[in-house]
Amino acid sequence: MEECGLNGHNAHIEDGGTRRGEVRSSVTCSTYQPPPAPHRDVAKDRARTRDALQLLCQREKNKEPETSESQPISNL
C-alpha cells in the first residue's frame, strides 16, 4: 500500500488503482509550487491607483446632496 500526504490528508492507493475523482500523476508525494508571478510595474500601479482615487473623490464632490430621499417621511 502506498501512502502519500496530499493537502494535509493521507491518500491510500492500493494496487495502483485510483479512487473516484482522483487523478494519478507520475510525480507522487511532492508539494506543488506554482511558477513565480510576473514582475509588476509598481510605479504604474501607484499612478493608476492615484488616478482612480482622484476620479472617485471628484465624483463624490460632484454628487448632489441627497436630502429628501435619505430622510424618512414622518408626516403620514
mmCIF file with all atom_site columns, C-alpha atoms in Angstrom:
data_model
loop_
_atom_site.group_PDB
_atom_site.id
_atom_site.type_symbol
_atom_site.label_atom_id
_atom_site.label_alt_id
_atom_site.label_comp_id
_atom_site.label_asym_id
_atom_site.label_entity_id
_atom_site.label_seq_id
_atom_site.pdbx_PDB_ins_code
_atom_site.Cartn_x
_atom_site.Cartn_y
_atom_site.Cartn_z
_atom_site.occupancy
_atom_site.B_iso_or_equiv
_atom_site.pdbx_formal_charge
_atom_site.auth_seq_id
_atom_site.auth_comp_id
_atom_site.auth_asym_id
_atom_site.auth_atom_id
_atom_site.pdbx_PDB_model_num
ATOM 1  C CA . MET A 1 1  ? 0.000   0.000  0.000   1.00 0.00 ? 1  MET A CA 1
ATOM 2  C CA . GLU A 1 2  ? 1.269   3.461  -0.923  1.00 0.00 ? 2  GLU A CA 1
ATOM 3  C CA . GLU A 1 3  ? 0.688   6.373  1.454   1.00 0.00 ? 3  GLU A CA 1
ATOM 4  C CA . CYS A 1 4  ? 1.058   9.947  0.392   1.00 0.00 ? 4  CYS A CA 1
ATOM 5  C CA . GLY A 1 5  ? 0.127   13.183 2.155   1.00 0.00 ? 5  GLY A CA 1
ATOM 6  C CA . LEU A 1 6  ? -1.984  15.302 -0.192  1.00 0.00 ? 6  LEU A CA 1
ATOM 7  C CA . ASN A 1 7  ? -3.226  18.675 1.067   1.00 0.00 ? 7  ASN A CA 1
ATOM 8  C CA . GLY A 1 8  ? -2.810  17.556 4.664   1.00 0.00 ? 8  GLY A CA 1
ATOM 9  C CA . HIS A 1 9  ? -4.732  14.299 4.118   1.00 0.00 ? 9  HIS A CA 1
ATOM 10 C CA . ASN A 1 10 ? -3.441  10.773 3.744   1.00 0.00 ? 10 ASN A CA 1
ATOM 11 C CA . ALA A 1 11 ? -4.428  9.154  0.478   1.00 0.00 ? 11 ALA A CA 1
ATOM 12 C CA . HIS A 1 12 ? -4.302  5.372  0.414   1.00 0.00 ? 12 HIS A CA 1
ATOM 13 C CA . ILE A 1 13 ? -3.927  3.826  -3.034  1.00 0.00 ? 13 ILE A CA 1
ATOM 14 C CA . GLU A 1 14 ? -3.826  0.063  -3.236  1.00 0.00 ? 14 GLU A CA 1
ATOM 15 C CA . ASP A 1 15 ? -2.634  -1.975 -6.219  1.00 0.00 ? 15 ASP A CA 1
ATOM 16 C CA . GLY A 1 16 ? -2.060  1.139  -8.342  1.00 0.00 ? 16 GLY A CA 1
ATOM 17 C CA . GLY A 1 17 ? -5.780  1.898  -8.520  1.00 0.00 ? 17 GLY A CA 1
ATOM 18 C CA . THR A 1 18 ? -7.252  5.323  -8.125  1.00 0.00 ? 18 THR A CA 1
ATOM 19 C CA . ARG A 1 19 ? -10.207 6.479  -6.124  1.00 0.00 ? 19 ARG A CA 1
ATOM 20 C CA . ARG A 1 20 ? -13.116 8.206  -7.822  1.00 0.00 ? 20 ARG A CA 1
ATOM 21 C CA . GLY A 1 21 ? -12.298 11.814 -8.678  1.00 0.00 ? 21 GLY A CA 1
ATOM 22 C CA . GLU A 1 22 ? -8.586  11.283 -8.113  1.00 0.00 ? 22 GLU A CA 1
ATOM 23 C CA . VAL A 1 23 ? -6.041  11.821 -10.850 1.00 0.00 ? 23 VAL A CA 1
ATOM 24 C CA . ARG A 1 24 ? -2.890  9.797  -10.705 1.00 0.00 ? 24 ARG A CA 1
ATOM 25 C CA . SER A 1 25 ? 0.295   11.502 -11.822 1.00 0.00 ? 25 SER A CA 1
ATOM 26 C CA . SER A 1 26 ? 3.850   10.372 -12.307 1.00 0.00 ? 26 SER A CA 1
ATOM 27 C CA . VAL A 1 27 ? 5.012   12.720 -9.549  1.00 0.00 ? 27 VAL A CA 1
ATOM 28 C CA . THR A 1 28 ? 3.879   11.397 -6.189  1.00 0.00 ? 28 THR A CA 1
ATOM 29 C CA . CYS A 1 29 ? 4.227   12.812 -2.704  1.00 0.00 ? 29 CYS A CA 1
ATOM 30 C CA . SER A 1 30 ? 5.561   16.147 -3.922  1.00 0.00 ? 30 SER A CA 1
ATOM 31 C CA . THR A 1 31 ? 4.464   19.599 -2.870  1.00 0.00 ? 31 THR A CA 1
ATOM 32 C CA . TYR A 1 32 ? 3.124   21.708 -5.722  1.00 0.00 ? 32 TYR A CA 1
ATOM 33 C CA . GLN A 1 33 ? 4.847   25.048 -6.125  1.00 0.00 ? 33 GLN A CA 1
ATOM 34 C CA . PRO A 1 34 ? 3.282   27.451 -8.628  1.00 0.00 ? 34 PRO A CA 1
ATOM 35 C CA . PRO A 1 35 ? 5.565   29.306 -11.005 1.00 0.00 ? 35 PRO A CA 1
ATOM 36 C CA . PRO A 1 36 ? 6.743   32.728 -9.830  1.00 0.00 ? 36 PRO A CA 1
ATOM 37 C CA . ALA A 1 37 ? 4.449   35.648 -10.577 1.00 0.00 ? 37 ALA A CA 1
ATOM 38 C CA . PRO A 1 38 ? 5.493   38.000 -13.363 1.00 0.00 ? 38 PRO A CA 1
ATOM 39 C CA . HIS A 1 39 ? 7.230   41.231 -12.352 1.00 0.00 ? 39 HIS A CA 1
ATOM 40 C CA . ARG A 1 40 ? 4.823   44.100 -11.619 1.00 0.00 ? 40 ARG A CA 1
ATOM 41 C CA . ASP A 1 41 ? 5.475   47.687 -12.589 1.00 0.00 ? 41 ASP A CA 1
ATOM 42 C CA . VAL A 1 42 ? 4.995   49.266 -9.160  1.00 0.00 ? 42 VAL A CA 1
ATOM 43 C CA . ALA A 1 43 ? 5.208   52.859 -10.425 1.00 0.00 ? 43 ALA A CA 1
ATOM 44 C CA . LYS A 1 44 ? 2.468   52.178 -12.978 1.00 0.00 ? 44 LYS A CA 1
ATOM 45 C CA . ASP A 1 45 ? 0.281   50.546 -10.304 1.00 0.00 ? 45 ASP A CA 1
ATOM 46 C CA . ARG A 1 46 ? 0.716   53.551 -7.991  1.00 0.00 ? 46 ARG A CA 1
ATOM 47 C CA . ALA A 1 47 ? -0.125  56.020 -10.765 1.00 0.00 ? 47 ALA A CA 1
ATOM 48 C CA . ARG A 1 48 ? -3.217  54.010 -11.709 1.00 0.00 ? 48 ARG A CA 1
ATOM 49 C CA . THR A 1 49 ? -4.331  53.895 -8.068  1.00 0.00 ? 49 THR A CA 1
ATOM 50 C CA . ARG A 1 50 ? -3.756  57.634 -7.610  1.00 0.00 ? 50 ARG A CA 1
ATOM 51 C CA . ASP A 1 51 ? -5.772  58.449 -10.759 1.00 0.00 ? 51 ASP A CA 1
ATOM 52 C CA . ALA A 1 52 ? -8.618  56.183 -9.675  1.00 0.00 ? 52 ALA A CA 1
ATOM 53 C CA . LEU A 1 53 ? -8.712  57.804 -6.227  1.00 0.00 ? 53 LEU A CA 1
ATOM 54 C CA . GLN A 1 54 ? -8.786  61.295 -7.751  1.00 0.00 ? 54 GLN A CA 1
ATOM 55 C CA . LEU A 1 55 ? -11.661 60.294 -10.040 1.00 0.00 ? 55 LEU A CA 1
ATOM 56 C CA . LEU A 1 56 ? -13.569 58.825 -7.119  1.00 0.00 ? 56 LEU A CA 1
ATOM 57 C CA . CYS A 1 57 ? -13.090 61.955 -4.985  1.00 0.00 ? 57 CYS A CA 1
ATOM 58 C CA . GLN A 1 58 ? -14.124 64.168 -7.886  1.00 0.00 ? 58 GLN A CA 1
ATOM 59 C CA . ARG A 1 59 ? -17.236 62.063 -8.463  1.00 0.00 ? 59 ARG A CA 1
ATOM 60 C CA . GLU A 1 60 ? -18.153 62.302 -4.764  1.00 0.00 ? 60 GLU A CA 1
ATOM 61 C CA . LYS A 1 61 ? -17.760 66.105 -4.834  1.00 0.00 ? 61 LYS A CA 1
ATOM 62 C CA . ASN A 1 62 ? -19.955 66.421 -7.925  1.00 0.00 ? 62 ASN A CA 1
ATOM 63 C CA . LYS A 1 63 ? -22.686 64.264 -6.424  1.00 0.00 ? 63 LYS A CA 1
ATOM 64 C CA . GLU A 1 64 ? -25.857 66.128 -5.487  1.00 0.00 ? 64 GLU A CA 1
ATOM 65 C CA . PRO A 1 65 ? -26.648 66.005 -1.776  1.00 0.00 ? 65 PRO A CA 1
ATOM 66 C CA . GLU A 1 66 ? -29.415 63.522 -1.026  1.00 0.00 ? 66 GLU A CA 1
ATOM 67 C CA . THR A 1 67 ? -31.640 65.449 1.374   1.00 0.00 ? 67 THR A CA 1
ATOM 68 C CA . SER A 1 68 ? -35.229 64.474 0.620   1.00 0.00 ? 68 SER A CA 1
ATOM 69 C CA . GLU A 1 69 ? -34.565 60.858 -0.419  1.00 0.00 ? 69 GLU A CA 1
ATOM 70 C CA . SER A 1 70 ? -32.401 59.801 2.515   1.00 0.00 ? 70 SER A CA 1
ATOM 71 C CA . GLN A 1 71 ? -34.654 61.208 5.256   1.00 0.00 ? 71 GLN A CA 1
ATOM 72 C CA . PRO A 1 72 ? -37.661 59.118 6.320   1.00 0.00 ? 72 PRO A CA 1
ATOM 73 C CA . ILE A 1 73 ? -41.119 60.570 5.821   1.00 0.00 ? 73 ILE A CA 1
ATOM 74 C CA . SER A 1 74 ? -42.627 61.243 9.246   1.00 0.00 ? 74 SER A CA 1
ATOM 75 C CA . ASN A 1 75 ? -45.858 63.095 8.405   1.00 0.00 ? 75 ASN A CA 1
ATOM 76 C CA . LEU A 1 76 ? -48.010 60.156 7.277   1.00 0.00 ? 76 LEU A CA 1
#
